[in-house]
mmCIF file of C-alpha atoms in Angstrom:
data_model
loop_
_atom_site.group_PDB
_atom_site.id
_atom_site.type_symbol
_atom_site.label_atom_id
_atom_site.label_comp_id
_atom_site.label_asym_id
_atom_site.label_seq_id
_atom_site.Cartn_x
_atom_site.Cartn_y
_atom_site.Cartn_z
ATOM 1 C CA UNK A 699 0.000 0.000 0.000
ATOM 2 C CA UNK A 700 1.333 3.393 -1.122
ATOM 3 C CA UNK A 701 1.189 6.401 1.472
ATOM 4 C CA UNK A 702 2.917 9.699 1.240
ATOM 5 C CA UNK A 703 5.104 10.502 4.380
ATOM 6 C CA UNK A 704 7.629 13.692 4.858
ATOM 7 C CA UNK A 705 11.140 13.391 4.627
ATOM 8 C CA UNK A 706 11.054 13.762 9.012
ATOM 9 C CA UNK A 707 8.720 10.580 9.027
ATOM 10 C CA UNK A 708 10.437 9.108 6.769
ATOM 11 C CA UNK A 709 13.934 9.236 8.251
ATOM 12 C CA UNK A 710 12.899 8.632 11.464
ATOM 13 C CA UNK A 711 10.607 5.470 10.440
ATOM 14 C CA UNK A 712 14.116 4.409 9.109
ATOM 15 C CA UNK A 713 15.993 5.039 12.140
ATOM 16 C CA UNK A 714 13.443 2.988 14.681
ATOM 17 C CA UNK A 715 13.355 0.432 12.196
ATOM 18 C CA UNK A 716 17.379 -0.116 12.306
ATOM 19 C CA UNK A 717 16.697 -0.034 16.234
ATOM 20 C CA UNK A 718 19.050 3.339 16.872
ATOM 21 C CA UNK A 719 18.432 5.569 18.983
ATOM 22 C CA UNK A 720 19.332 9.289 19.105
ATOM 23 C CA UNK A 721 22.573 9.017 21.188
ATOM 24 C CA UNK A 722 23.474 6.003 18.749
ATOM 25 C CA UNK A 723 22.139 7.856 15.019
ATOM 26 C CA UNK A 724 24.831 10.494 16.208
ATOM 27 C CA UNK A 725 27.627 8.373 16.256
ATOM 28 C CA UNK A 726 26.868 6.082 12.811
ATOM 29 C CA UNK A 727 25.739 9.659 10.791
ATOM 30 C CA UNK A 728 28.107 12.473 12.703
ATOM 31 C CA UNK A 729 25.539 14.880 12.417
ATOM 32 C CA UNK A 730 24.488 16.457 16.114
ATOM 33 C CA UNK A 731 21.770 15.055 18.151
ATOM 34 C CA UNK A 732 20.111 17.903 18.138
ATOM 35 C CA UNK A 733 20.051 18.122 13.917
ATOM 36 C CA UNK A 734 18.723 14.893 13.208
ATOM 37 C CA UNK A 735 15.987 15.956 15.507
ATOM 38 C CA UNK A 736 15.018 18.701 13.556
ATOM 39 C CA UNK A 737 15.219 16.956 10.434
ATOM 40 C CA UNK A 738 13.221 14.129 11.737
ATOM 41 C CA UNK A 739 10.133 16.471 12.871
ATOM 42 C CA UNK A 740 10.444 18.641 9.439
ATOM 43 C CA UNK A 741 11.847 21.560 11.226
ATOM 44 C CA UNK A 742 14.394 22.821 9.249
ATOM 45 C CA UNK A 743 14.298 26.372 11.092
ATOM 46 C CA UNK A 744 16.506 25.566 13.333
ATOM 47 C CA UNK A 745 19.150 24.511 11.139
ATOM 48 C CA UNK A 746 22.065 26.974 10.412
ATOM 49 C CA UNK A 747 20.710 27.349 6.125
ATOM 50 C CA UNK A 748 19.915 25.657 3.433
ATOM 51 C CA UNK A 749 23.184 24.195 2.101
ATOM 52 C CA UNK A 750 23.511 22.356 5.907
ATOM 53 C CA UNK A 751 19.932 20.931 5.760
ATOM 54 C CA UNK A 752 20.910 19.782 2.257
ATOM 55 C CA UNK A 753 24.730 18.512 3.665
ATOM 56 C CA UNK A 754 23.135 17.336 6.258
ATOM 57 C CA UNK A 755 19.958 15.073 4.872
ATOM 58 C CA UNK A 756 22.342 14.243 2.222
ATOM 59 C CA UNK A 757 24.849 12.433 5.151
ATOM 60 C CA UNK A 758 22.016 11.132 7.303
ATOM 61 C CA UNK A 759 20.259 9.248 4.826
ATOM 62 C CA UNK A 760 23.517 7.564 3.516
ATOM 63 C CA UNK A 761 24.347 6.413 6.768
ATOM 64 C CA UNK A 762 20.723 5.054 6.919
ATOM 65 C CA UNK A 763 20.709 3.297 3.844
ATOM 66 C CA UNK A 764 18.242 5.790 2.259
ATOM 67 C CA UNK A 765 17.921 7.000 -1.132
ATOM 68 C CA UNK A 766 20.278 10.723 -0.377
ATOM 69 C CA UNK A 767 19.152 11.959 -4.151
ATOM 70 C CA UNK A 768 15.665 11.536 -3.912
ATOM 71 C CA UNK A 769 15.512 12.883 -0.090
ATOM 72 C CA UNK A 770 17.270 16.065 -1.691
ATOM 73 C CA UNK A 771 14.925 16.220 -4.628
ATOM 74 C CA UNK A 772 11.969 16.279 -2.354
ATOM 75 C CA UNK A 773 13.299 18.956 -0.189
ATOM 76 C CA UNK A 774 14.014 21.099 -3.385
ATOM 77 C CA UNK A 775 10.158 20.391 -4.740
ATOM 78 C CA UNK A 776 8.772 20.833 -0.977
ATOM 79 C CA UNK A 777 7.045 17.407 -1.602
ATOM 80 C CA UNK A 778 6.445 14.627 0.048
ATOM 81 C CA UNK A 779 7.995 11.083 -0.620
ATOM 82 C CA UNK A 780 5.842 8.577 -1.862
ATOM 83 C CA UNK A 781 6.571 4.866 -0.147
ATOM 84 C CA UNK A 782 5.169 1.682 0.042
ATOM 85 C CA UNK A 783 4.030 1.484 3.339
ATOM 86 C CA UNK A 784 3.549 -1.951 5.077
ATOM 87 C CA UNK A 785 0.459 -3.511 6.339
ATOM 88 C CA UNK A 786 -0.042 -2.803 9.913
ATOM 89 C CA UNK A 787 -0.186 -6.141 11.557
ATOM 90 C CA UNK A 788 -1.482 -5.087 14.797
ATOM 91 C CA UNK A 789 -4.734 -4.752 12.526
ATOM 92 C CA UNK A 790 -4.807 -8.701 12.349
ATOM 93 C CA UNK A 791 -3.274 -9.382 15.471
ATOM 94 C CA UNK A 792 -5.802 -10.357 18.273
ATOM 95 C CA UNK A 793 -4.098 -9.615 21.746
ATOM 96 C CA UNK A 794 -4.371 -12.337 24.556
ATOM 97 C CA UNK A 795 -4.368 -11.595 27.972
ATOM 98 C CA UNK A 796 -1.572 -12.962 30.416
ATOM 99 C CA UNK A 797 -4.354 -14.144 32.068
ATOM 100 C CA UNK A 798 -6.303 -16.302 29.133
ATOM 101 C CA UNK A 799 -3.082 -17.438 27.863
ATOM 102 C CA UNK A 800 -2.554 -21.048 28.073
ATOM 103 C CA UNK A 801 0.803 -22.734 28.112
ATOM 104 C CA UNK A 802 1.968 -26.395 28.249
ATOM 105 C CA UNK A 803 3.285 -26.828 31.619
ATOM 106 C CA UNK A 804 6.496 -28.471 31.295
ATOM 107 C CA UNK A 805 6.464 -31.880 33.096
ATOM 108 C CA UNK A 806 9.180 -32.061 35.300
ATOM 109 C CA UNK A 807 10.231 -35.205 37.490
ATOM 110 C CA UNK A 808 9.985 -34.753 41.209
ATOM 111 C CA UNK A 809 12.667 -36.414 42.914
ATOM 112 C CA UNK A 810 12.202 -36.895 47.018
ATOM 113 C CA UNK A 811 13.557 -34.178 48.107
ATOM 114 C CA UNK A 812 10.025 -32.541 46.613
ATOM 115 C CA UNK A 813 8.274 -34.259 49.694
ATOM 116 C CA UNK A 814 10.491 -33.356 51.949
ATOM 117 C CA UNK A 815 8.300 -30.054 53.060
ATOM 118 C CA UNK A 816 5.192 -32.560 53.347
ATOM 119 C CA UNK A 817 6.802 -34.946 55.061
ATOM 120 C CA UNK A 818 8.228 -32.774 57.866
ATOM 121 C CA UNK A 819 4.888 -31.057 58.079
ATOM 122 C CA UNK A 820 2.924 -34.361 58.310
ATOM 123 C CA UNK A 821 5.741 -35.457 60.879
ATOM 124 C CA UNK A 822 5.411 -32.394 63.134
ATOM 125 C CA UNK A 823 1.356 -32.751 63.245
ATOM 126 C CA UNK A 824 1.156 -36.142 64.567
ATOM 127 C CA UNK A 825 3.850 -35.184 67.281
ATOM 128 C CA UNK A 826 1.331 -32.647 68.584
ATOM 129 C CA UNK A 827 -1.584 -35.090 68.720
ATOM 130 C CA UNK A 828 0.185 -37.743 70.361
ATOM 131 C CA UNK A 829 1.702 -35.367 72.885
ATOM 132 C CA UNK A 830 -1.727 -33.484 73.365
ATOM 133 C CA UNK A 831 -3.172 -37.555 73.535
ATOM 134 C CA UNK A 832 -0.493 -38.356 75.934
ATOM 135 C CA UNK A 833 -1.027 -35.075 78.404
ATOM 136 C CA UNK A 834 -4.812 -35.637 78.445
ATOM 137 C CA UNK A 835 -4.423 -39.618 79.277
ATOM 138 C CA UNK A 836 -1.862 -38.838 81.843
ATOM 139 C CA UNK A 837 -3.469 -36.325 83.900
ATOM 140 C CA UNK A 838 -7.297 -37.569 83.901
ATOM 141 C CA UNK A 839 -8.047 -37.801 87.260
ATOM 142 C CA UNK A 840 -8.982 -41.087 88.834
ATOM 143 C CA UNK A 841 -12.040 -40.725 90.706
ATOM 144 C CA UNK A 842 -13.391 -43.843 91.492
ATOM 145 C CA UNK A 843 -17.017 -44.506 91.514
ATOM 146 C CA UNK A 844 -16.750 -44.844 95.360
ATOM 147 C CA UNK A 845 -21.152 -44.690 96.456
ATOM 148 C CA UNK A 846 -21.919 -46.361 93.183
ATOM 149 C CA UNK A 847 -19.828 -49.607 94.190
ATOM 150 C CA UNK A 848 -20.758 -48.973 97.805
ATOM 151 C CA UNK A 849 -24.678 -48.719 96.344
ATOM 152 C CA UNK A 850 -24.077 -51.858 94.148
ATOM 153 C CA UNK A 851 -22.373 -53.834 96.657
ATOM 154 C CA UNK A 852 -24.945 -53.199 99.854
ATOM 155 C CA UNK A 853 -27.634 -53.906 96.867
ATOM 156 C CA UNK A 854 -26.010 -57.221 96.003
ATOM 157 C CA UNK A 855 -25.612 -57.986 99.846
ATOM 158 C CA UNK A 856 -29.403 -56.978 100.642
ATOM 159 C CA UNK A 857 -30.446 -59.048 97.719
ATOM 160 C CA UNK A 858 -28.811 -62.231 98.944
ATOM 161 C CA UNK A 859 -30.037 -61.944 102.347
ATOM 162 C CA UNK A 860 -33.517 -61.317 101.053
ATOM 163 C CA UNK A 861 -33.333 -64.629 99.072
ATOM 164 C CA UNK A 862 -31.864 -66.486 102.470
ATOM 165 C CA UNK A 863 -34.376 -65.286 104.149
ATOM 166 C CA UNK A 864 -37.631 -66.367 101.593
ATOM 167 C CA UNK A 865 -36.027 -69.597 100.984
ATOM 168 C CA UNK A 866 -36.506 -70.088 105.207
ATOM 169 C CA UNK A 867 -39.549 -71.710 106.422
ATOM 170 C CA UNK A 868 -42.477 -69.233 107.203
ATOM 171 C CA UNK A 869 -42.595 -70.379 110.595
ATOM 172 C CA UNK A 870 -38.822 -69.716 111.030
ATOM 173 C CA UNK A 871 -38.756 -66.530 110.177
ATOM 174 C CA UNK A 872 -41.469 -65.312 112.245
ATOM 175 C CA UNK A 873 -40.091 -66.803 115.120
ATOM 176 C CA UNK A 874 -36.761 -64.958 114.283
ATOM 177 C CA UNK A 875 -38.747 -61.707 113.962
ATOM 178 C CA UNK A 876 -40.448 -61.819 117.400
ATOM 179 C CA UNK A 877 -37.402 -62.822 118.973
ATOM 180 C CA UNK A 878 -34.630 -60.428 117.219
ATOM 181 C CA UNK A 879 -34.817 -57.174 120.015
ATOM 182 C CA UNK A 880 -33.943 -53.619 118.455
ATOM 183 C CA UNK A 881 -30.270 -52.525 118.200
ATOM 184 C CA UNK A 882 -29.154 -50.160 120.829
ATOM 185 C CA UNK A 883 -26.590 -47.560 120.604
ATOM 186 C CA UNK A 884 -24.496 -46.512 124.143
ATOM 187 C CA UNK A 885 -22.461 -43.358 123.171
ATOM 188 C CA UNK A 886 -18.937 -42.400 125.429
ATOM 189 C CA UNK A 887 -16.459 -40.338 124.903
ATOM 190 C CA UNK A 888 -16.177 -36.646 124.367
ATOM 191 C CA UNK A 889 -14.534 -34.100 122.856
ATOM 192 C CA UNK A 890 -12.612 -35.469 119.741
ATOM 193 C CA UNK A 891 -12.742 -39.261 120.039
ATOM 194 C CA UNK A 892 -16.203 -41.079 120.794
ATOM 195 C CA UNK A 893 -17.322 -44.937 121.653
ATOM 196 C CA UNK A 894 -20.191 -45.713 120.226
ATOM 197 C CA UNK A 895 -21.302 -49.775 121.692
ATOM 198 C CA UNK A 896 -24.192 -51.136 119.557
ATOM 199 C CA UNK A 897 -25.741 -54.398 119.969
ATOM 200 C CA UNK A 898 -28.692 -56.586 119.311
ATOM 201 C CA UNK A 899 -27.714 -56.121 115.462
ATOM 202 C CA UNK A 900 -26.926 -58.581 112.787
ATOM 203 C CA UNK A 901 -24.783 -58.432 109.411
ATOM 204 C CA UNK A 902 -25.129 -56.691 107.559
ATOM 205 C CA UNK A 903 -24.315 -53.662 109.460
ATOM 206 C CA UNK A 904 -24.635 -50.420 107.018
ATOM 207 C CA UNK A 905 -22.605 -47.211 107.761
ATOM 208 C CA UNK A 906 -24.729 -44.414 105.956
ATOM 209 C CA UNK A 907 -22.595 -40.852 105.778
ATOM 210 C CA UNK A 908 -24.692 -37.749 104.761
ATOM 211 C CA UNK A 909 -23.102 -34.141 104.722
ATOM 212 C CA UNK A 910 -25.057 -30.551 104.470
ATOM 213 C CA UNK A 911 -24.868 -28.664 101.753
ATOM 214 C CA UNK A 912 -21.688 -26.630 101.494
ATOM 215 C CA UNK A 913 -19.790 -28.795 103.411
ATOM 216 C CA UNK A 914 -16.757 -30.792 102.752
ATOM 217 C CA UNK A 915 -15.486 -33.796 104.819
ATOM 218 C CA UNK A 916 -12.972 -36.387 104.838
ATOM 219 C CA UNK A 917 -13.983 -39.851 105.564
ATOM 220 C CA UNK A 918 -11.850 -42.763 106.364
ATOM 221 C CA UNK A 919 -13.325 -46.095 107.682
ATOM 222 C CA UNK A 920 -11.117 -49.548 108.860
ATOM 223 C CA UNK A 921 -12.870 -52.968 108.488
ATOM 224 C CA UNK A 922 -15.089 -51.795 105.294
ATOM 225 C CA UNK A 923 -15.241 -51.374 102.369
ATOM 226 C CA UNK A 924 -14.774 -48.129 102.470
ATOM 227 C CA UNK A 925 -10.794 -47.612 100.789
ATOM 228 C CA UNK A 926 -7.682 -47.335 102.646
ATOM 229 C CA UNK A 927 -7.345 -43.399 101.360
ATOM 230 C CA UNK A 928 -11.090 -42.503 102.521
ATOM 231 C CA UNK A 929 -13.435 -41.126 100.979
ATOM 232 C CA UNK A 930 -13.867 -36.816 100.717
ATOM 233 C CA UNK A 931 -17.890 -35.952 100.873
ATOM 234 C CA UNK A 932 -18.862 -32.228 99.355
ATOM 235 C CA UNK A 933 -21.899 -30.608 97.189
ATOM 236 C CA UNK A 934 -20.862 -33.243 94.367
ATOM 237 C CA UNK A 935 -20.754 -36.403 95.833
ATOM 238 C CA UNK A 936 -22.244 -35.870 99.477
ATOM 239 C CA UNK A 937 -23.446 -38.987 100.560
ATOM 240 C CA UNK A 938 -21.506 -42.327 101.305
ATOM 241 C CA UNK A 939 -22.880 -46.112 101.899
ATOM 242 C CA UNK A 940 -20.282 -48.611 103.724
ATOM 243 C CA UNK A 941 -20.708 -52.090 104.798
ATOM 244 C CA UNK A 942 -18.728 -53.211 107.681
ATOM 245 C CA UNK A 943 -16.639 -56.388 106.934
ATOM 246 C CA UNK A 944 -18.867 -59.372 108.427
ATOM 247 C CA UNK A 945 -17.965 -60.843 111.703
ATOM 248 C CA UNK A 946 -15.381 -57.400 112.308
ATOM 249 C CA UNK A 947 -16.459 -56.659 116.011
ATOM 250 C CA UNK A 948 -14.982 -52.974 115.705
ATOM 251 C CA UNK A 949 -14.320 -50.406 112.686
ATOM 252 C CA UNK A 950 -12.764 -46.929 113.894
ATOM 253 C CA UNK A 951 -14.196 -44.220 112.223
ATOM 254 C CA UNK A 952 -12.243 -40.998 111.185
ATOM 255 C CA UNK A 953 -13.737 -37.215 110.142
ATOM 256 C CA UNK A 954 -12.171 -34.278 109.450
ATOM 257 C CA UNK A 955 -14.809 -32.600 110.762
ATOM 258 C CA UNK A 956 -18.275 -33.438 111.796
ATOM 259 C CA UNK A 957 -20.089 -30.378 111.130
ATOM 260 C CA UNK A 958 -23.016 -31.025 108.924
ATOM 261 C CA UNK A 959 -22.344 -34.260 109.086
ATOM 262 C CA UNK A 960 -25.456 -37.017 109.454
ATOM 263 C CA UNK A 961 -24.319 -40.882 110.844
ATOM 264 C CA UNK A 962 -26.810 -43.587 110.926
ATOM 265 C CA UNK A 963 -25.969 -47.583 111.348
ATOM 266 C CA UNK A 964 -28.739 -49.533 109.862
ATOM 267 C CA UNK A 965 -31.445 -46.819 110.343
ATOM 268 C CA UNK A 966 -30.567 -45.267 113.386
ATOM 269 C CA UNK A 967 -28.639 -42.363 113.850
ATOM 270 C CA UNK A 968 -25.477 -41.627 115.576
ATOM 271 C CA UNK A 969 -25.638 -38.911 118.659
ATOM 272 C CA UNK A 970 -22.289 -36.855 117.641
ATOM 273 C CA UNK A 971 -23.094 -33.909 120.178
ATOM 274 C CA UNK A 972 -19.676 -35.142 122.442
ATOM 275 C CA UNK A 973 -17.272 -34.587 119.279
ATOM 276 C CA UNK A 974 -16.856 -30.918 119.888
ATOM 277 C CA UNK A 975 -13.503 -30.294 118.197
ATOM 278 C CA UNK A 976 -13.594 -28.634 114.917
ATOM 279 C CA UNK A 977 -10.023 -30.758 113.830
ATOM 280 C CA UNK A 978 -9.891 -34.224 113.520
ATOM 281 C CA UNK A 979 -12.541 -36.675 115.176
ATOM 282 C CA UNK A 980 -12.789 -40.056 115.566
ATOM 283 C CA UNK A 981 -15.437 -42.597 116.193
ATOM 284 C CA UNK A 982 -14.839 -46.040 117.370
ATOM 285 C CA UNK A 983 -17.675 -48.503 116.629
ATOM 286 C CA UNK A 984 -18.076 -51.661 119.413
ATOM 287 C CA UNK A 985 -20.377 -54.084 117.919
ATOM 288 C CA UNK A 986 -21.988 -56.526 120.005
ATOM 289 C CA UNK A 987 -24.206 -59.589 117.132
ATOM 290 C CA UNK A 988 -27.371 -60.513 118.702
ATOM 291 C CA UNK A 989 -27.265 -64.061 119.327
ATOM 292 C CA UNK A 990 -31.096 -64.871 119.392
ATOM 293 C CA UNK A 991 -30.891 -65.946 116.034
ATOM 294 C CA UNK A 992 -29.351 -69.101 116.759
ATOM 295 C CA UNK A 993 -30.696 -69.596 120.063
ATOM 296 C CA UNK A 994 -33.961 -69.990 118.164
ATOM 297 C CA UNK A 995 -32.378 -72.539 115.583
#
């Protein structure tokens, strides 16, 4: 396609094309920086006269590998130059975006020290959930179950006397009713440590332990079942069953304190008025079996 261009366009088009710039155009031609720049916007005022814009178009266009006699010619007919001007490509070109541009990915082997980032990582997670496993398992606390075994044991006891007793005659065990007399319960002692002498009573002999609300007491208890560390009573747990061992004839009792604290042995209830101390009390219980029962068999 033919366009007509001036003799500035053209020798600049020229210029760009060969990929000089100014600095560079000045060195290859020897004409001054500030020369080719007038001849390359068409300004030939600021040249020094018309034999150097001649001289001087004449020298730049050699060194460009323009036509110098047909550059002249134009100047002297203040024409234009008529050239064959190139199709624009950008007019065909369709620009892609970085972003919708889509390139192979090269494939490129992984060898194992790829991993190694996943591996540590993977390694340093399961460290924390075994330790955080481990700290949880090692400081539950072990609080046994103390009035539920206590409530399933005296259950299991009651239970097999109840089925001794029905598989007796009738007439046996009303004779053993009418005969058996009432416990009794002598209370000595005073202050911190307290006798308490029961008798008439048969195994099983149940300890029952009952503490106000607000209260907290230490229980210990020998010959029961009842453990050898006791047994602390408060707002969460504040009742306790025991069973004294069969055939024990004494089981010392020990309290931290016995404020708000309820005793009863098979029903009836312990008079703890004499343990005035607000420390440490104890309570020893002498049992006396009735022995009707077999006096009757």
């Amino acid at each position: 396609m033919l366009t007509i261009k001036t003799i500035g366009q053209v020798l600049k088009e020229k210029r760009t094309s060969l990929g000089l710039d100014l600095s560079e155009a000045e060195q290859l031609t020897q004409v001054q920086k500030l020369y080719i720049v007038a001849l390359e916007t068409d300004d030939y005022k600021a040249l020094p006269g018309d034999f150097y814009i001649k001289a001087y178009l004449k020298q730049y266009a050699e060194k460009l590998g323009l036509n110098a006699d047909r550059i002249i010619q134009a100047y002297d007919e203040g024409k234009g130059i008529t050239v064959e001007d190139k199709e624009d490509i950008l007019e065909n070109y369709h620009f892609v975006k970085p972003s919708e541009r889509v390139e192979p990915e090269e494939e490129v082997p992984k060898t194992w020290h790829h991993y190694v980032p996943i591996i540590s990582l993977s390694a340093a997670a399961l460290l924390i959930v075994v330790g955080v496993f481990a700290a949880v398992i090692m400081n539950k606390p072990e609080t046994p179950d103390l009035i539920t075994n206590d409530y399933s044991y005296s259950k299991s006891e009651v239970s097999t006397s109840k089925s001794s007793t029905s598989s007796t005659k009738p007439s046996e065990s009303s004779t053993q009713a009418s005969s058996t007399p009432e416990p009794t319960i002598a209370i000595s002692g005073s202050s911190s440590a307290m006798i308490a002498t029961i008798s008439n009573i048969s195994d099983p002999i149940k300890v029952d332990f009952s503490v106000a609300a607000g209260r907290t007491i230490w229980v210990g208890m020998t010959n029961s079942n009842v453990p050898a560390t006791g047994q602390t009573l408060s707002d969460g747990a504040n009742s306790l069953s025991a069973l004294v061992t069969t055939g024990a004839e004494n089981s010392v009792i020990t309290l931290g304190s016995v404020q708000g604290l309820t005793i009863t042995v098979n029903g009836k209830a312990l008079d703890l008025s004499s343990l005035t101390t607000t420390g440490p009390n104890k309570i020893t219980l002498q049992i006396n079996r009735t022995t009707s029962n077999s006096a009757a068999q």
